[in-house]
Tab-separated table of C-alpha atoms in Angstrom:
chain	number	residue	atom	x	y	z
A	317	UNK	CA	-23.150	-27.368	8.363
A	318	UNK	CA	-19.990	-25.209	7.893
A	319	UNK	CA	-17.758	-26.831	5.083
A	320	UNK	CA	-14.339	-26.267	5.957
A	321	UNK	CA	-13.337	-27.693	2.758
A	322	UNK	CA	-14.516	-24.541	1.209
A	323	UNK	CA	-13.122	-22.275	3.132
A	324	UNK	CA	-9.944	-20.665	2.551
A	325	UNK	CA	-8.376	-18.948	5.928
A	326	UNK	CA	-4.641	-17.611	6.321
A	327	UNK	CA	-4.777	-18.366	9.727
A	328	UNK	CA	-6.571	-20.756	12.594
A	329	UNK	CA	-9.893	-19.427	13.143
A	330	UNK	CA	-12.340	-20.470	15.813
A	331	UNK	CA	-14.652	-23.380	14.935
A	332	UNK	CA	-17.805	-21.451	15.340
A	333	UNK	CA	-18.148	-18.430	13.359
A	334	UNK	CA	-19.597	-14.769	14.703
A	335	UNK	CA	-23.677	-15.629	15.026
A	336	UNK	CA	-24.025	-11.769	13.181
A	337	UNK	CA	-22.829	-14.265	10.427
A	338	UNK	CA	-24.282	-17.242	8.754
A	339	UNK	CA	-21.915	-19.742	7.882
A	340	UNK	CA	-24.238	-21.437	4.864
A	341	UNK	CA	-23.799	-17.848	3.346
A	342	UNK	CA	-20.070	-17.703	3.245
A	343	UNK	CA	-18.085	-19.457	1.121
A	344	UNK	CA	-14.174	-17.972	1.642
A	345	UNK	CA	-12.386	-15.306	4.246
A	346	UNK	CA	-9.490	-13.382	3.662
A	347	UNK	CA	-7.240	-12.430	6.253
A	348	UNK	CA	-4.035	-11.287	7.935
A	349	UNK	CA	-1.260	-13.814	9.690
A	350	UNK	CA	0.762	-12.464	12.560
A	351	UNK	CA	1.481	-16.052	13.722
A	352	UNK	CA	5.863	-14.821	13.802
A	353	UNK	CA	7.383	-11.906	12.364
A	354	UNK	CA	7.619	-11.811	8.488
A	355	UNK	CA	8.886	-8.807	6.179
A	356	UNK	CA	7.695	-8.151	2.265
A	357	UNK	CA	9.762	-5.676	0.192
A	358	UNK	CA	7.963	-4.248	-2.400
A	359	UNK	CA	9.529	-1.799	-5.854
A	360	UNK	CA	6.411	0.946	-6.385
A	361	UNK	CA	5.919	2.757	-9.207
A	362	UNK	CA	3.684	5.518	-10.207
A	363	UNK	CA	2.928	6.856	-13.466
A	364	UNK	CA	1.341	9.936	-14.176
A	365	UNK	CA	-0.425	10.298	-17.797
A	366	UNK	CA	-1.431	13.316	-19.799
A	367	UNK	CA	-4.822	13.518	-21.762
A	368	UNK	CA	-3.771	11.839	-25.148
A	369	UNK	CA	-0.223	10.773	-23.997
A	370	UNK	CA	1.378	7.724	-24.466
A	371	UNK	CA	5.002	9.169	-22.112
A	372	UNK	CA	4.280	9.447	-18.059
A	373	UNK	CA	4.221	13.250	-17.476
A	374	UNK	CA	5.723	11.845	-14.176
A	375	UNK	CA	7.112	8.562	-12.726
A	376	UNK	CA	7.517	8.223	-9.044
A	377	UNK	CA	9.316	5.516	-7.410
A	378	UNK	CA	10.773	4.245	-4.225
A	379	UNK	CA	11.163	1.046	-2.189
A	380	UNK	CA	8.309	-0.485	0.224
A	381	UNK	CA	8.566	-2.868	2.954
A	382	UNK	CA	5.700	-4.490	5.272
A	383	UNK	CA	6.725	-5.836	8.211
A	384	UNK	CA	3.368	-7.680	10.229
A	385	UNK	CA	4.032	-8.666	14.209
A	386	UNK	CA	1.943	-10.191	16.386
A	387	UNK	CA	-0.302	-7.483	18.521
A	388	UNK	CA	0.485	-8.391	22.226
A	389	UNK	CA	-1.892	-5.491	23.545
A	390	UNK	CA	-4.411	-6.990	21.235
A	391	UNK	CA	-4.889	-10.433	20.214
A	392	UNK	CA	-7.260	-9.485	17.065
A	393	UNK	CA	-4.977	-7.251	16.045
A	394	UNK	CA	-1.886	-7.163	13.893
A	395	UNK	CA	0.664	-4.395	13.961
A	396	UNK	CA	2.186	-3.524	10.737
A	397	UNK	CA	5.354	-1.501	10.458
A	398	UNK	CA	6.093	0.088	7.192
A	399	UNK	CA	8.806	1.458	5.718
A	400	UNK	CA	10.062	4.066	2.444
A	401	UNK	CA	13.196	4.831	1.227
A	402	UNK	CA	14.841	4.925	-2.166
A	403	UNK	CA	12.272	7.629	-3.674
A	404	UNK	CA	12.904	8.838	-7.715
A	405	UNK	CA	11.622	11.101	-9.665
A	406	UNK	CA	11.331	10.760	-13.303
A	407	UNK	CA	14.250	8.137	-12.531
A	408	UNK	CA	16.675	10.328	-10.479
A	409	UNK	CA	17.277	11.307	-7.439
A	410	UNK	CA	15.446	13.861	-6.144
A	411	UNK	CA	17.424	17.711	-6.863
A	412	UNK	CA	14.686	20.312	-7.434
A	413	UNK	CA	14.134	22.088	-3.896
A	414	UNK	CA	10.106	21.204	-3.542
A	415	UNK	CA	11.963	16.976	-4.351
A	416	UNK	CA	14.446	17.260	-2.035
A	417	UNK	CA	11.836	18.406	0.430
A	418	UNK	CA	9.418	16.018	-0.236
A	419	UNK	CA	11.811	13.395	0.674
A	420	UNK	CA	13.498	14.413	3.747
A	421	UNK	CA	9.858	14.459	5.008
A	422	UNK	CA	9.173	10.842	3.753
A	423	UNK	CA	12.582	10.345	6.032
A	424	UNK	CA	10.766	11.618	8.872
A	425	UNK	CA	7.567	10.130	8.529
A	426	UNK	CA	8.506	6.586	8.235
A	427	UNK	CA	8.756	4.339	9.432
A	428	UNK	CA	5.269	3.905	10.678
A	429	UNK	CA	3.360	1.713	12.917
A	430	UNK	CA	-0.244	0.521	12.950
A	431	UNK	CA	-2.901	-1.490	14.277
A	432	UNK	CA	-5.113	-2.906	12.288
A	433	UNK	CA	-7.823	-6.361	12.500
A	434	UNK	CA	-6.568	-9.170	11.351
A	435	UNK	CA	-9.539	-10.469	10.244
A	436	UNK	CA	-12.106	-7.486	9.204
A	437	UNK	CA	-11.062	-4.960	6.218
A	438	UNK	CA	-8.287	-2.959	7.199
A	439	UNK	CA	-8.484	0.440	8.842
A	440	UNK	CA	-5.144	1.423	9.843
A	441	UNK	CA	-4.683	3.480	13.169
A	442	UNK	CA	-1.488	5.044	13.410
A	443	UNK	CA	0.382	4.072	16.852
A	444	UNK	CA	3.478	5.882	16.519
A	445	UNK	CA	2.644	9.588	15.859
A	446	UNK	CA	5.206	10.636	19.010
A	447	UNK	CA	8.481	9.184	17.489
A	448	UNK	CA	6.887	10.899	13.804
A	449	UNK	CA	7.022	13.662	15.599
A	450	UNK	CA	10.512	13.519	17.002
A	451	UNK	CA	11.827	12.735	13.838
A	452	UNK	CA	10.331	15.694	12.310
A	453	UNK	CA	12.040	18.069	14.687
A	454	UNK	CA	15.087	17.048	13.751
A	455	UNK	CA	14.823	16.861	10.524
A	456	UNK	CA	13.178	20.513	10.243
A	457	UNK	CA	16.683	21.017	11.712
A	458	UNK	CA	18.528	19.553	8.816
A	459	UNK	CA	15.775	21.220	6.372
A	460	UNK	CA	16.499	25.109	7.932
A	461	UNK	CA	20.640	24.814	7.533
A	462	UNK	CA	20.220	23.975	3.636
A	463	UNK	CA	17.258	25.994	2.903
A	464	UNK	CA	15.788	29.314	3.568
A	465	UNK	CA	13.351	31.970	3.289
A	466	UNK	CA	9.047	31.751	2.442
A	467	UNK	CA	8.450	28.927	0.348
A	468	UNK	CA	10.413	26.670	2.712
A	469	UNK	CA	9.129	27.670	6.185
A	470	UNK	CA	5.754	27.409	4.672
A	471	UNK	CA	6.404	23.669	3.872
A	472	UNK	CA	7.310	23.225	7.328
A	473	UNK	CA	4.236	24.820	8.655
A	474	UNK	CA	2.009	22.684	6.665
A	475	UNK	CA	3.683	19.326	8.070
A	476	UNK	CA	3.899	20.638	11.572
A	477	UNK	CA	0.043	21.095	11.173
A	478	UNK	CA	-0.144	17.573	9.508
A	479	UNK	CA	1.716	16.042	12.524
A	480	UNK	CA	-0.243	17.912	14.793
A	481	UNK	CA	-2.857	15.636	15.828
A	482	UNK	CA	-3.708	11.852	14.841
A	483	UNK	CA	-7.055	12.607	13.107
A	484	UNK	CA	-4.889	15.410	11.208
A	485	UNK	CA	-2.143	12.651	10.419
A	486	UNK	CA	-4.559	9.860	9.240
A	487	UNK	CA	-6.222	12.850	6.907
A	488	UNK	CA	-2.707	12.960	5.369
A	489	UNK	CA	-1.888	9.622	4.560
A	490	UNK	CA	-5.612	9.157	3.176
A	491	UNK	CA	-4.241	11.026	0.591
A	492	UNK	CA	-1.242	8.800	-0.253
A	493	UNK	CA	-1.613	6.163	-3.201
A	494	UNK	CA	0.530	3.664	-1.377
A	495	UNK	CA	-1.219	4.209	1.398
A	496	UNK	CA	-5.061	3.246	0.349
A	497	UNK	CA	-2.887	0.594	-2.036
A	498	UNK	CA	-1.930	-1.114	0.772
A	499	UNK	CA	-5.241	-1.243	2.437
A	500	UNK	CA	-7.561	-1.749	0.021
A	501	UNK	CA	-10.820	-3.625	1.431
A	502	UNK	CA	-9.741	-7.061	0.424
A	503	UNK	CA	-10.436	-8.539	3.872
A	504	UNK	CA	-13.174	-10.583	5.465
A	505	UNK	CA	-15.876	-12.543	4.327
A	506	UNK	CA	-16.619	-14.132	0.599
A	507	UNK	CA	-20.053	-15.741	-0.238
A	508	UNK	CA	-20.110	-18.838	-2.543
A	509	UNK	CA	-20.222	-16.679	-6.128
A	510	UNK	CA	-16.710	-14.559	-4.301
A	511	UNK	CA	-18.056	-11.637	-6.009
A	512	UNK	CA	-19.058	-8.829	-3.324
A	513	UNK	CA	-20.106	-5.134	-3.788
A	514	UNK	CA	-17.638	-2.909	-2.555
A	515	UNK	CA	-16.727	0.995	-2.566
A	516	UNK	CA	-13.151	1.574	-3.290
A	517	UNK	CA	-11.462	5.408	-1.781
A	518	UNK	CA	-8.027	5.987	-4.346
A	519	UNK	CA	-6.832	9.288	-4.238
A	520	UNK	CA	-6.314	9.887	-7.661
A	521	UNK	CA	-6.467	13.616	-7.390
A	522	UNK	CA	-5.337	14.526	-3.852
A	523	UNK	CA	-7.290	17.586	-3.373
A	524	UNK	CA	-11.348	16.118	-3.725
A	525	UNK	CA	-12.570	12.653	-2.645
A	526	UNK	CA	-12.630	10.227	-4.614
A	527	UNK	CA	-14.397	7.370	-4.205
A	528	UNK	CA	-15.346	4.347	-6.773
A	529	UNK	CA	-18.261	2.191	-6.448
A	530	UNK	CA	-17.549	-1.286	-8.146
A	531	UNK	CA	-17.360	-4.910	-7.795
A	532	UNK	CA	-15.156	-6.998	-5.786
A	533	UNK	CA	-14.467	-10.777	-7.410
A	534	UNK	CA	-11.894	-13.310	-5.663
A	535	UNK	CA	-10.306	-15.961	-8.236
A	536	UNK	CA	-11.837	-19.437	-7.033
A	537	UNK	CA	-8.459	-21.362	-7.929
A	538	UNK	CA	-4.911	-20.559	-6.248
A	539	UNK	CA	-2.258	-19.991	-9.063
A	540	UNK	CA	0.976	-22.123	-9.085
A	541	UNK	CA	2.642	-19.409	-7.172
A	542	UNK	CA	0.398	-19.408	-3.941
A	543	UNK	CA	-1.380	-16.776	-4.148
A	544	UNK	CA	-5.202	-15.883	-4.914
A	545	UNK	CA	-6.398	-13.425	-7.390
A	546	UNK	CA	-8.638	-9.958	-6.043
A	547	UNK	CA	-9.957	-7.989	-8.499
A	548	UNK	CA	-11.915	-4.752	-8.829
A	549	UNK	CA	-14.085	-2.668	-11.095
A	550	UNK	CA	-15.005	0.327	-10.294
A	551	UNK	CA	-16.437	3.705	-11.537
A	552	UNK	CA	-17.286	7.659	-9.921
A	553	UNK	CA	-19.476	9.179	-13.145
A	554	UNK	CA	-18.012	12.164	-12.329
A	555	UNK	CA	-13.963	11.574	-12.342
A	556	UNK	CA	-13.738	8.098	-14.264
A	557	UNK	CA	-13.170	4.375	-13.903
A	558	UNK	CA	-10.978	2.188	-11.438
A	559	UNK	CA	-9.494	-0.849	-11.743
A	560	UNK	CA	-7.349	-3.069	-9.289
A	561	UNK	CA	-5.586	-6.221	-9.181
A	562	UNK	CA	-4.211	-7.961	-6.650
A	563	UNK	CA	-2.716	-10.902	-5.731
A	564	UNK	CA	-2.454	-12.230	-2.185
A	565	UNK	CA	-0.091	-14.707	-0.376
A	566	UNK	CA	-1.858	-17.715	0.863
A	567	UNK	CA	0.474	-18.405	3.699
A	568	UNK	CA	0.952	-14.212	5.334
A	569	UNK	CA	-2.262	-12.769	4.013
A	570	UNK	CA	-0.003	-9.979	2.302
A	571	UNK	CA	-0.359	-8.786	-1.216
A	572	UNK	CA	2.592	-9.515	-3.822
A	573	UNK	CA	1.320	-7.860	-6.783
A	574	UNK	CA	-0.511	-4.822	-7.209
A	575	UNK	CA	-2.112	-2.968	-10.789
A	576	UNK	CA	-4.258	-0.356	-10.319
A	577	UNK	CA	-5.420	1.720	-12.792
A	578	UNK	CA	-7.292	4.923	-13.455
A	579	UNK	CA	-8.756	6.599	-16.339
A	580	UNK	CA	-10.429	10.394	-16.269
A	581	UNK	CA	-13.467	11.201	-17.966
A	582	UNK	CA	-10.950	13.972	-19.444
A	583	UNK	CA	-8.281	11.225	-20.869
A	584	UNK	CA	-5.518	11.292	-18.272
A	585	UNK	CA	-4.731	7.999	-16.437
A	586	UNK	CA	-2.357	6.970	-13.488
A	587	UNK	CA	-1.085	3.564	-12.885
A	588	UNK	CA	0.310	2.081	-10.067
A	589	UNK	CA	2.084	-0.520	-9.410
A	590	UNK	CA	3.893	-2.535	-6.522
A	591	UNK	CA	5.790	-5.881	-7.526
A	592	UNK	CA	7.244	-8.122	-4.619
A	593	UNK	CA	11.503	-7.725	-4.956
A	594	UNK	CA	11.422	-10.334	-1.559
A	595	UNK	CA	10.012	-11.992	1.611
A	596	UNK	CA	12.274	-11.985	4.257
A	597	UNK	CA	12.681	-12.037	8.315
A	598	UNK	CA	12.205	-8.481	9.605
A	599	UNK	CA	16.117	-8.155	10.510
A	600	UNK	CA	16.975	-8.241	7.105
A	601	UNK	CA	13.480	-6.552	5.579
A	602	UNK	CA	15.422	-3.134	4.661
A	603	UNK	CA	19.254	-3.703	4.664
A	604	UNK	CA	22.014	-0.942	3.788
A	605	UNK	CA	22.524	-0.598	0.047
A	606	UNK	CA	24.659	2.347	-1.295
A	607	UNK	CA	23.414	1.223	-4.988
A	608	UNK	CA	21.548	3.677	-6.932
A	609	UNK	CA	19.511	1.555	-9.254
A	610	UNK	CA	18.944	-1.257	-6.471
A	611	UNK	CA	15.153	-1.299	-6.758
A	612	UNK	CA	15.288	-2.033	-10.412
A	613	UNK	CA	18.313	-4.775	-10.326
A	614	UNK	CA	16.638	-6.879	-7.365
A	615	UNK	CA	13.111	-6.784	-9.265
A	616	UNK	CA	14.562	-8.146	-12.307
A	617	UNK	CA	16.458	-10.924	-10.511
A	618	UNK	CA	13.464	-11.422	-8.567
A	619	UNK	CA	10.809	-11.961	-11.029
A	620	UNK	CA	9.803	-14.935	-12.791
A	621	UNK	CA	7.895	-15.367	-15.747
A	622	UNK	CA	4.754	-16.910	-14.353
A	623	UNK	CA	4.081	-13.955	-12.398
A	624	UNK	CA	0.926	-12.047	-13.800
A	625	UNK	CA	1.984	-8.350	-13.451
A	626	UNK	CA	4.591	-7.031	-15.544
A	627	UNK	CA	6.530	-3.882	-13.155
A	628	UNK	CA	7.603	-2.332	-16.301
C-alpha cells in the first residue's frame, strides 16, 4: 500500500498515483506549488576563476526574482515569471561599451514568462517571446542614439536573430547559468534510498555542450529552516567535475539556496551562487530602489546564521 507518511509532496496530489508508476518503488516527490501567487528574490553571483588563481578573473552579479502563478490554460502547469535587474560587473556598474550593451539587452529580455509542469522536471517553454520582442525594438532605439558604427549594429543583429524564433530564443537562454540554475532536474519522483541517477546540462563554457553525468541524493530530514537538501555530483571526462547544492522550500517548491561549482580538467573553476534576500507577494517581488549596493545590504540583513550557504 502507498505510505503517505513517507511521502513528502508540496502540494495535494491525487490519491492514486500514474499506473506508469509503482507506488512501493517511490519513496518522496518533489514539486512545484501554484496554489496563490508567491514571489522569491534572489542576490546571484558568479565568479569566474583562472587556472591557479585564488582572485575571480570576473564577478558577475545582479538581482533575481521568481514569481510562480497558477496556470489557468493549464491546470498541470505553473507559469513562472522571472525577473533581472541590478547587474555588476567586477562590483560596478556596467561602463565598458560591450557592459553597457549587455545590459540594456537583459532590460529587454526580461521579464520572462514560462510554462512549465508542476510536477515532472522542469522544461521551461517561453510564453512571452512577442512582448521580448517589442521591448527589443525599442530598446535597439535607445541602443542606436548612444552608440554607433560595426561592432554595435553587429550586436544588434545577433539578438534580432536570437529573438527571431522560439526554438532560436530557448537556444539562447540554454546558454545562461541562471537559467539551467533555476531549472535544474530536481523535480519528480524519489525511491526509498532518494539517491537517483541524473544528467546535469551547465553551461560552463557557452560555446560547446556541456553536460555532466552524476548522482542526484535528496537529504531524508528537513532542516530547522524548512527546507530539504538536493545535492549533485557530477563529472564530463573531458571538461571536469560538477557539483550542486540546493536547498528547497517545503511549503512553494522553490529553491532558497543555490552552490554550484565547477572545476576544469585545466584548473579554472566557476562558482555560482544564488542566496534568498526575501519571499514576498508578487506586488512587492521587485520594488523601486535607487540604492546602488541594495543587493548586498538586504542579503546581509536577510541572512541568518543557520543557513548552510555562505553568499560571500
Amino acid at each position: 500500500m502507498w505510505d503517505k507518511r513517507k511521502s513528502i509532496f508540496f502540494a495535494a496530489v491525487d490519491d492514486d498515483p500514474p499506473e506508469a508508476l509503482k507506488p512501493e518503488e517511490h519513496y518522496r516527490s518533489f514539486r512545484l506549488n501554484s496554489t496563490q501567487a508567491m514571489g522569491r528574490r534572489y542576490g546571484v553571483r558568479i565568479h569566474y576563476y583562472e587556472p591557479g588563481m585564488e582572485e575571480a578573473k570576473r564577478d558577475l552579479s545582479f538581482e533575481l526574482a521568481l514569481e510562480l502563478r497558477p496556470d489557468e490554460a493549464h491546470a498541470s502547469s505553473i507559469m513562472v515569471h522571472i525577473h533581472k535587474r541590478q547587474l555588476y560587473i567586477n562590483r560596478h556598474m556596467p561602463d565598458l561599451v560591450s557592459e553597457c550593451l549587455a545590459a540594456m539587452v537583459m532590460e529587454s529580455l526580461y521579464p520572462i514568462v514560462v510554462r512549465v509542469p508542476s510536477e515532472a522536471e522542469l522544461s521551461p517553454s517561453i510564453s512571452n517571446r512577442s512582448e521580448i520582442q517589442a521591448r527589443w525594438q525599442q530598446m535597439k532605439v535607445r541602443i542606436r542614439k548612444k552608440y554607433e558604427g560595426f561592432i554595435s549594429e553587429r550586436y544588434l543583429q545577433l539578438v534580432d536573430q536570437q529573438l527571431a524564433s522560439e526554438s532560436r530564443l530557448a537556444a539562447a537562454m540554454e546558454k545562461d547559468l541562471c537559467w539551467k540554475a533555476m531549472f535544474m532536474p530536481i523535480y519528480g519522483l524519489y525511491p526509498e534510498s532518494l539517491t537517483r541517477p541524473t544528467t546535469l546540462q551547465f553551461p560552463v563554457y557557452p560555446k560547446r555542450y556541456c553536460s555532466f553525468s552524476g548522482t542526484a541524493q535528496v537529504d531524508r530530514a528537513e532542516t530547522d529552516f524548512g527546507c530539504y537538501g538536493w545535492h549533485f555530483n557530477g563529472i564530463n571526462t573531458k571538461l571536469g567535475t560538477l557539483k550542486a547544492v540546493v536547498y528547497i522550500d517545503v511549503n512553494s517548491g522553490l529553491g532558497r539556496f543555490y552552490d554550484i561549482t565547477f572545476e576544469g580538467l585545466a584548473g579554472d573553476r566557476l562558482r555560482f551562487k544564488a542566496h534568498q534576500i526575501s519571499a514576498m507577494s508578487y506586488e512587492a517581488v521587485l520594488p523601486e530602489s535607487t540604492e546602488k549596493n541594495s543587493i548586498w545590504e538586504n542579503i546581509e540583513n536577510y541572512r541568518a546564521r543557520k543557513y548552510p550557504i555562505s553568499f560571500k
